[in-house]
């Protein structure tokens, strides 16, 4: 059935709190913690009842949580999908129950875009391009091969797929830039360290690390230092997020360039919930505004960094 045949979303009765069910990816990174805090604080400020569920990076847990929200007849379901694929069935169940769904942070690859009202979050391909462009600029005069290792985010997730694709698209303009190893570090510090240790063992000539988030870069820095190398000098490091710990490492020169990914999506999400329930037209895609930081820029921005 198409959206028009499904039960319509209805605002809660006057005086009744809006109930928002939110299924979060997990608690894998500093970015995620900031994102969770933003959602919880904004829901409290908006006066909504928030039913919050942590999926511990497992899609099956998210599907279960969404089904529970449907049974509980929440007013709106929002979620940040762990991976891109495999959502059509459960999203259809929500649609048939007349519960609007909002995506935040990460996308789904469903062909039927009526399954969700809007998607609020970053342009991850663009983030990958920014990382690649910085590298292209740094090595424009390179005479020898520049050996790059890549720490990918969670396999199958939108940020891992897109940050990889955007980076590759840009660096192919310079044949000297070569990705010699690429593996997932699941967006965590522990995995970032473990995989970097393996990279260092297997390759004696690593010039650059591209990490899909700060936490993996921070784990990798521990491995690089333990190997007697200087992060930011012996190995140039690029990462994504710009959370506090990443910004500290950048200000110390251990990370050379960070592409910002903004986790503070709570206020926009609460507004979208209100609009959807009021029947106000909202754009299908809301792209978050973001910047980039060199070490110098990180040093300057650090005192005001909130997360
Ligand atoms: O989906 C956003 C990504 O998820 C962040 O860049 C990463 O730190 C988090 O785990």
Tab-separated table of C-alpha atoms and ligand atoms in Angstrom:
chain	number	residue	atom	x	y	z
A	1	UNK	CA	0.000	0.000	0.000
A	2	UNK	CA	1.165	3.543	-0.655
A	3	UNK	CA	1.270	6.282	1.985
A	4	UNK	CA	-2.151	7.588	0.970
A	5	UNK	CA	-3.784	4.259	1.863
A	6	UNK	CA	-2.152	4.059	5.319
A	7	UNK	CA	-3.616	5.327	8.564
A	8	UNK	CA	-2.966	9.075	8.864
A	9	UNK	CA	-0.732	10.586	11.567
A	10	UNK	CA	-2.793	12.390	14.170
A	11	UNK	CA	-1.621	14.924	16.764
A	12	UNK	CA	-2.097	13.906	20.406
A	13	UNK	CA	-5.209	15.178	22.187
A	14	UNK	CA	-4.977	18.650	23.751
A	15	UNK	CA	-3.064	18.596	27.042
A	16	UNK	CA	-1.445	15.239	26.242
A	17	UNK	CA	2.335	15.125	25.874
A	18	UNK	CA	3.764	14.259	22.481
A	19	UNK	CA	5.410	10.831	22.742
A	20	UNK	CA	8.578	10.365	20.663
A	21	UNK	CA	10.204	6.944	20.314
A	22	UNK	CA	13.894	7.255	19.451
A	23	UNK	CA	16.123	4.328	18.530
A	24	UNK	CA	19.783	5.287	18.845
A	25	UNK	CA	22.694	3.472	17.165
A	26	UNK	CA	24.632	2.881	20.392
A	27	UNK	CA	27.289	4.599	22.463
A	28	UNK	CA	30.252	3.875	20.203
A	29	UNK	CA	31.851	7.314	20.067
A	30	UNK	CA	32.129	10.789	21.543
A	31	UNK	CA	30.001	11.991	18.637
A	32	UNK	CA	27.248	9.557	19.602
A	33	UNK	CA	27.295	10.679	23.239
A	34	UNK	CA	26.927	14.313	22.146
A	35	UNK	CA	24.112	13.328	19.789
A	36	UNK	CA	22.257	11.396	22.510
A	37	UNK	CA	22.612	14.310	24.940
A	38	UNK	CA	21.319	16.746	22.331
A	39	UNK	CA	18.244	14.586	21.671
A	40	UNK	CA	17.470	14.027	25.365
A	41	UNK	CA	17.905	17.699	26.279
A	42	UNK	CA	15.889	18.976	23.323
A	43	UNK	CA	13.041	16.524	24.000
A	44	UNK	CA	12.907	17.666	27.646
A	45	UNK	CA	12.935	21.342	26.583
A	46	UNK	CA	10.155	20.688	24.066
A	47	UNK	CA	8.088	19.008	26.798
A	48	UNK	CA	7.905	15.688	24.899
A	49	UNK	CA	7.874	12.263	26.494
A	50	UNK	CA	10.947	10.524	25.055
A	51	UNK	CA	11.142	6.750	24.851
A	52	UNK	CA	14.857	6.200	24.223
A	53	UNK	CA	16.354	2.884	23.163
A	54	UNK	CA	20.077	2.078	22.652
A	55	UNK	CA	20.638	-0.552	19.919
A	56	UNK	CA	24.267	-1.305	20.821
A	57	UNK	CA	25.234	-1.080	17.128
A	58	UNK	CA	22.892	-3.961	16.178
A	59	UNK	CA	20.206	-3.624	13.503
A	60	UNK	CA	18.072	-6.393	15.030
A	61	UNK	CA	17.846	-4.370	18.263
A	62	UNK	CA	16.695	-1.308	16.311
A	63	UNK	CA	14.018	-3.301	14.490
A	64	UNK	CA	12.797	-4.663	17.844
A	65	UNK	CA	12.729	-1.157	19.347
A	66	UNK	CA	10.746	0.226	16.389
A	67	UNK	CA	8.218	-2.626	16.715
A	68	UNK	CA	7.870	-1.876	20.429
A	69	UNK	CA	7.253	1.809	19.651
A	70	UNK	CA	4.531	0.771	17.185
A	71	UNK	CA	2.860	-1.416	19.846
A	72	UNK	CA	3.083	1.449	22.323
A	73	UNK	CA	1.403	3.722	19.757
A	74	UNK	CA	3.939	6.532	20.115
A	75	UNK	CA	3.141	9.701	18.153
A	76	UNK	CA	6.380	9.773	16.119
A	77	UNK	CA	9.280	7.350	15.664
A	78	UNK	CA	12.750	8.725	14.976
A	79	UNK	CA	15.913	6.739	14.512
A	80	UNK	CA	19.481	6.800	13.330
A	81	UNK	CA	19.873	3.568	11.335
A	82	UNK	CA	22.966	1.502	12.173
A	83	UNK	CA	23.235	0.306	8.559
A	84	UNK	CA	21.635	1.514	5.316
A	85	UNK	CA	19.835	-1.628	4.103
A	86	UNK	CA	17.034	-3.831	5.360
A	87	UNK	CA	14.466	-1.349	6.686
A	88	UNK	CA	11.540	-1.622	4.275
A	89	UNK	CA	9.468	-4.182	6.229
A	90	UNK	CA	9.561	-2.461	9.610
A	91	UNK	CA	9.113	1.005	8.098
A	92	UNK	CA	6.060	-0.292	6.270
A	93	UNK	CA	4.678	-1.576	9.574
A	94	UNK	CA	5.053	1.906	11.063
A	95	UNK	CA	3.426	3.469	8.013
A	96	UNK	CA	0.489	1.053	8.151
A	97	UNK	CA	0.032	1.918	11.835
A	98	UNK	CA	-0.103	5.623	10.892
A	99	UNK	CA	3.052	6.499	12.843
A	100	UNK	CA	5.325	8.959	11.022
A	101	UNK	CA	9.038	8.154	10.923
A	102	UNK	CA	11.891	10.677	10.884
A	103	UNK	CA	15.483	9.695	10.072
A	104	UNK	CA	18.295	11.497	11.835
A	105	UNK	CA	22.036	11.324	11.213
A	106	UNK	CA	22.145	8.254	8.943
A	107	UNK	CA	20.192	7.373	5.799
A	108	UNK	CA	18.392	4.218	4.655
A	109	UNK	CA	18.564	2.941	1.067
A	110	UNK	CA	14.802	2.237	0.773
A	111	UNK	CA	13.493	3.014	-2.716
A	112	UNK	CA	10.103	4.030	-1.287
A	113	UNK	CA	10.803	7.456	0.186
A	114	UNK	CA	7.226	7.751	1.492
A	115	UNK	CA	8.359	5.395	4.298
A	116	UNK	CA	9.832	8.381	6.165
A	117	UNK	CA	8.908	12.049	6.409
A	118	UNK	CA	12.350	13.602	6.375
A	119	UNK	CA	16.037	12.871	6.861
A	120	UNK	CA	17.990	15.352	9.001
A	121	UNK	CA	21.758	14.940	8.991
A	122	UNK	CA	25.154	15.503	7.419
A	123	UNK	CA	26.223	14.998	3.839
A	124	UNK	CA	28.747	12.210	4.476
A	125	UNK	CA	29.944	12.063	0.854
A	126	UNK	CA	30.838	15.740	1.094
A	127	UNK	CA	32.707	15.056	4.342
A	128	UNK	CA	34.784	12.422	2.539
A	129	UNK	CA	35.441	14.874	-0.299
A	130	UNK	CA	36.653	17.548	2.145
A	131	UNK	CA	39.073	15.043	3.712
A	132	UNK	CA	40.326	14.038	0.263
A	133	UNK	CA	40.665	17.627	-0.954
A	134	UNK	CA	42.861	18.593	1.993
A	135	UNK	CA	45.134	15.661	1.199
A	136	UNK	CA	45.249	16.477	-2.506
A	137	UNK	CA	46.286	20.056	-1.618
A	138	UNK	CA	48.950	18.898	0.855
A	139	UNK	CA	50.549	16.482	-1.604
A	140	UNK	CA	50.086	18.359	-4.869
A	141	UNK	CA	53.854	18.318	-5.555
A	142	UNK	CA	54.482	14.728	-4.392
A	143	UNK	CA	57.096	12.955	-6.493
A	144	UNK	CA	56.769	9.613	-4.725
A	145	UNK	CA	53.810	7.448	-3.766
A	146	UNK	CA	51.900	8.577	-0.681
A	147	UNK	CA	50.763	5.468	1.206
A	148	UNK	CA	47.382	5.898	2.883
A	149	UNK	CA	45.679	3.560	5.358
A	150	UNK	CA	41.971	3.944	6.012
A	151	UNK	CA	39.997	3.122	9.143
A	152	UNK	CA	36.415	2.703	8.002
A	153	UNK	CA	33.346	3.177	10.164
A	154	UNK	CA	30.800	0.425	10.831
A	155	UNK	CA	30.474	-1.849	7.787
A	156	UNK	CA	27.325	-1.084	5.809
A	157	UNK	CA	26.640	2.205	7.597
A	158	UNK	CA	25.931	5.328	5.578
A	159	UNK	CA	28.877	7.312	7.012
A	160	UNK	CA	31.341	4.484	6.270
A	161	UNK	CA	30.044	3.980	2.714
A	162	UNK	CA	29.849	7.683	1.919
A	163	UNK	CA	33.044	8.933	3.581
A	164	UNK	CA	34.967	6.259	1.697
A	165	UNK	CA	33.291	7.117	-1.607
A	166	UNK	CA	33.745	10.903	-1.274
A	167	UNK	CA	37.420	10.536	-0.332
A	168	UNK	CA	38.167	8.152	-3.226
A	169	UNK	CA	36.364	10.390	-5.704
A	170	UNK	CA	38.669	13.316	-4.888
A	171	UNK	CA	42.042	11.615	-4.349
A	172	UNK	CA	41.921	9.827	-7.695
A	173	UNK	CA	42.890	13.168	-9.279
A	174	UNK	CA	46.444	12.517	-7.992
A	175	UNK	CA	47.879	9.114	-8.973
A	176	UNK	CA	50.514	9.326	-6.227
A	177	UNK	CA	47.854	9.048	-3.500
A	178	UNK	CA	47.409	5.319	-2.862
A	179	UNK	CA	45.138	3.616	-0.333
A	180	UNK	CA	47.259	0.589	0.614
A	181	UNK	CA	44.963	-0.815	3.339
A	182	UNK	CA	41.370	-0.178	4.387
A	183	UNK	CA	39.516	-1.931	7.175
A	184	UNK	CA	36.646	-1.283	9.568
A	185	UNK	CA	37.325	-0.045	13.084
A	186	UNK	CA	33.582	0.076	13.857
A	187	UNK	CA	33.786	3.765	14.884
A	188	UNK	CA	35.322	2.819	18.270
A	189	UNK	CA	38.598	3.757	19.930
A	190	UNK	CA	39.435	0.158	20.893
A	191	UNK	CA	38.958	-1.146	17.334
A	192	UNK	CA	40.796	1.838	15.868
A	193	UNK	CA	43.806	0.984	18.011
A	194	UNK	CA	43.647	-2.732	17.226
A	195	UNK	CA	43.380	-2.269	13.459
A	196	UNK	CA	46.099	0.412	13.393
A	197	UNK	CA	48.409	-1.991	15.249
A	198	UNK	CA	47.788	-4.542	12.496
A	199	UNK	CA	48.366	-1.914	9.770
A	200	UNK	CA	51.690	-0.913	11.368
A	201	UNK	CA	52.792	-4.521	11.531
A	202	UNK	CA	51.900	-5.215	7.910
A	203	UNK	CA	53.203	-1.941	6.382
A	204	UNK	CA	56.460	-0.211	7.262
A	205	UNK	CA	55.817	2.754	4.980
A	206	UNK	CA	52.527	4.363	6.045
A	207	UNK	CA	52.430	8.106	5.276
A	208	UNK	CA	48.797	8.985	5.994
A	209	UNK	CA	45.916	7.704	8.116
A	210	UNK	CA	42.355	8.584	7.090
A	211	UNK	CA	40.001	7.657	9.963
A	212	UNK	CA	36.232	7.923	9.448
A	213	UNK	CA	35.876	9.353	12.972
A	214	UNK	CA	37.881	10.945	15.777
A	215	UNK	CA	37.531	8.005	18.162
A	216	UNK	CA	39.212	5.585	15.753
A	217	UNK	CA	41.926	8.187	15.089
A	218	UNK	CA	42.480	8.533	18.851
A	219	UNK	CA	42.806	4.764	19.240
A	220	UNK	CA	45.188	4.698	16.262
A	221	UNK	CA	47.295	7.469	17.829
A	222	UNK	CA	47.884	5.198	20.833
A	223	UNK	CA	49.083	2.437	18.474
A	224	UNK	CA	51.305	4.857	16.523
A	225	UNK	CA	52.919	6.202	19.713
A	226	UNK	CA	53.416	2.666	21.055
A	227	UNK	CA	55.253	1.864	17.821
A	228	UNK	CA	57.665	4.748	18.538
A	229	UNK	CA	56.274	7.008	15.809
A	230	UNK	CA	55.026	10.590	16.104
A	231	UNK	CA	51.353	11.038	15.132
A	232	UNK	CA	50.797	14.095	12.962
A	233	UNK	CA	54.455	14.058	11.822
A	234	UNK	CA	55.621	10.548	10.913
A	235	UNK	CA	52.050	9.708	9.957
A	236	UNK	CA	49.730	12.507	8.830
A	237	UNK	CA	46.249	12.011	10.297
A	238	UNK	CA	42.869	13.095	8.951
A	239	UNK	CA	39.631	12.329	10.779
A	240	UNK	CA	35.962	13.258	10.894
A	241	UNK	CA	33.682	14.599	13.706
A	242	UNK	CA	35.544	17.365	15.625
A	243	UNK	CA	34.460	16.199	19.093
A	244	UNK	CA	36.339	17.618	22.068
A	245	UNK	CA	38.950	14.843	22.362
A	246	UNK	CA	39.608	14.999	18.637
A	247	UNK	CA	39.974	18.776	18.784
A	248	UNK	CA	42.438	18.449	21.688
A	249	UNK	CA	44.533	15.972	19.662
A	250	UNK	CA	44.376	18.330	16.671
A	251	UNK	CA	45.412	21.336	18.771
A	252	UNK	CA	48.412	19.272	19.937
A	253	UNK	CA	49.304	18.548	16.303
A	254	UNK	CA	48.530	14.821	16.586
A	255	UNK	CA	45.633	15.068	14.143
A	256	UNK	CA	46.411	17.318	11.157
A	257	UNK	CA	42.936	17.906	9.761
A	258	UNK	CA	39.399	17.255	11.012
A	259	UNK	CA	36.220	17.420	8.963
A	260	UNK	CA	33.353	18.463	11.216
A	261	UNK	CA	30.227	16.299	11.585
A	262	UNK	CA	27.639	18.054	13.715
A	263	UNK	CA	25.925	15.835	16.340
A	264	UNK	CA	23.614	18.525	17.758
A	265	UNK	CA	20.531	17.397	15.845
A	266	UNK	CA	18.067	17.511	18.778
A	267	UNK	CA	16.498	20.963	18.213
A	268	UNK	CA	15.880	20.320	14.481
A	269	UNK	CA	14.429	16.903	15.257
A	270	UNK	CA	11.947	18.278	17.821
A	271	UNK	CA	10.839	20.964	15.361
A	272	UNK	CA	10.350	18.321	12.675
A	273	UNK	CA	8.236	16.247	15.107
A	274	UNK	CA	6.002	19.265	15.766
A	275	UNK	CA	5.706	20.054	12.054
A	276	UNK	CA	4.893	16.485	11.062
A	277	UNK	CA	2.155	16.220	13.698
A	278	UNK	CA	0.754	19.626	12.705
A	279	UNK	CA	0.650	18.523	9.061
A	280	UNK	CA	3.119	21.247	8.032
A	281	UNK	CA	5.095	20.529	4.837
A	282	UNK	CA	8.745	19.800	5.602
A	283	UNK	CA	11.637	19.147	3.213
A	284	UNK	CA	12.467	15.472	2.596
A	285	UNK	CA	16.141	16.230	3.278
A	286	UNK	CA	17.708	18.678	5.753
A	287	UNK	CA	21.513	18.888	5.446
A	288	UNK	CA	23.510	19.942	8.508
A	289	UNK	CA	25.997	22.793	8.107
A	290	UNK	CA	29.599	21.942	8.942
A	291	UNK	CA	33.158	23.201	8.668
A	292	UNK	CA	36.730	21.835	8.826
A	293	UNK	CA	39.656	22.369	11.220
A	294	UNK	CA	43.413	22.410	10.719
A	295	UNK	CA	45.532	22.082	13.891
A	296	UNK	CA	45.721	25.870	14.190
A	297	UNK	CA	41.979	26.300	13.740
A	298	UNK	CA	41.303	23.540	16.281
A	299	UNK	CA	43.489	25.342	18.829
A	300	UNK	CA	41.511	28.549	18.320
A	301	UNK	CA	38.097	26.835	18.473
A	302	UNK	CA	38.824	24.554	21.442
A	303	UNK	CA	37.958	26.914	24.332
A	304	UNK	CA	34.385	27.315	23.004
A	305	UNK	CA	33.849	23.707	22.001
A	306	UNK	CA	30.776	22.420	23.843
A	307	UNK	CA	31.117	18.674	23.214
B	1	LIG	O1	26.767	8.611	11.970
B	1	LIG	C1	27.707	9.505	12.466
B	1	LIG	C2	28.932	8.783	12.887
B	1	LIG	O2	28.620	7.817	13.858
B	1	LIG	C3	29.993	9.620	13.536
B	1	LIG	O3	30.827	10.262	12.650
B	1	LIG	C4	30.713	8.586	14.320
B	1	LIG	O4	31.601	9.081	15.291
B	1	LIG	C5	29.548	7.892	14.914
B	1	LIG	O5	29.820	6.753	15.536
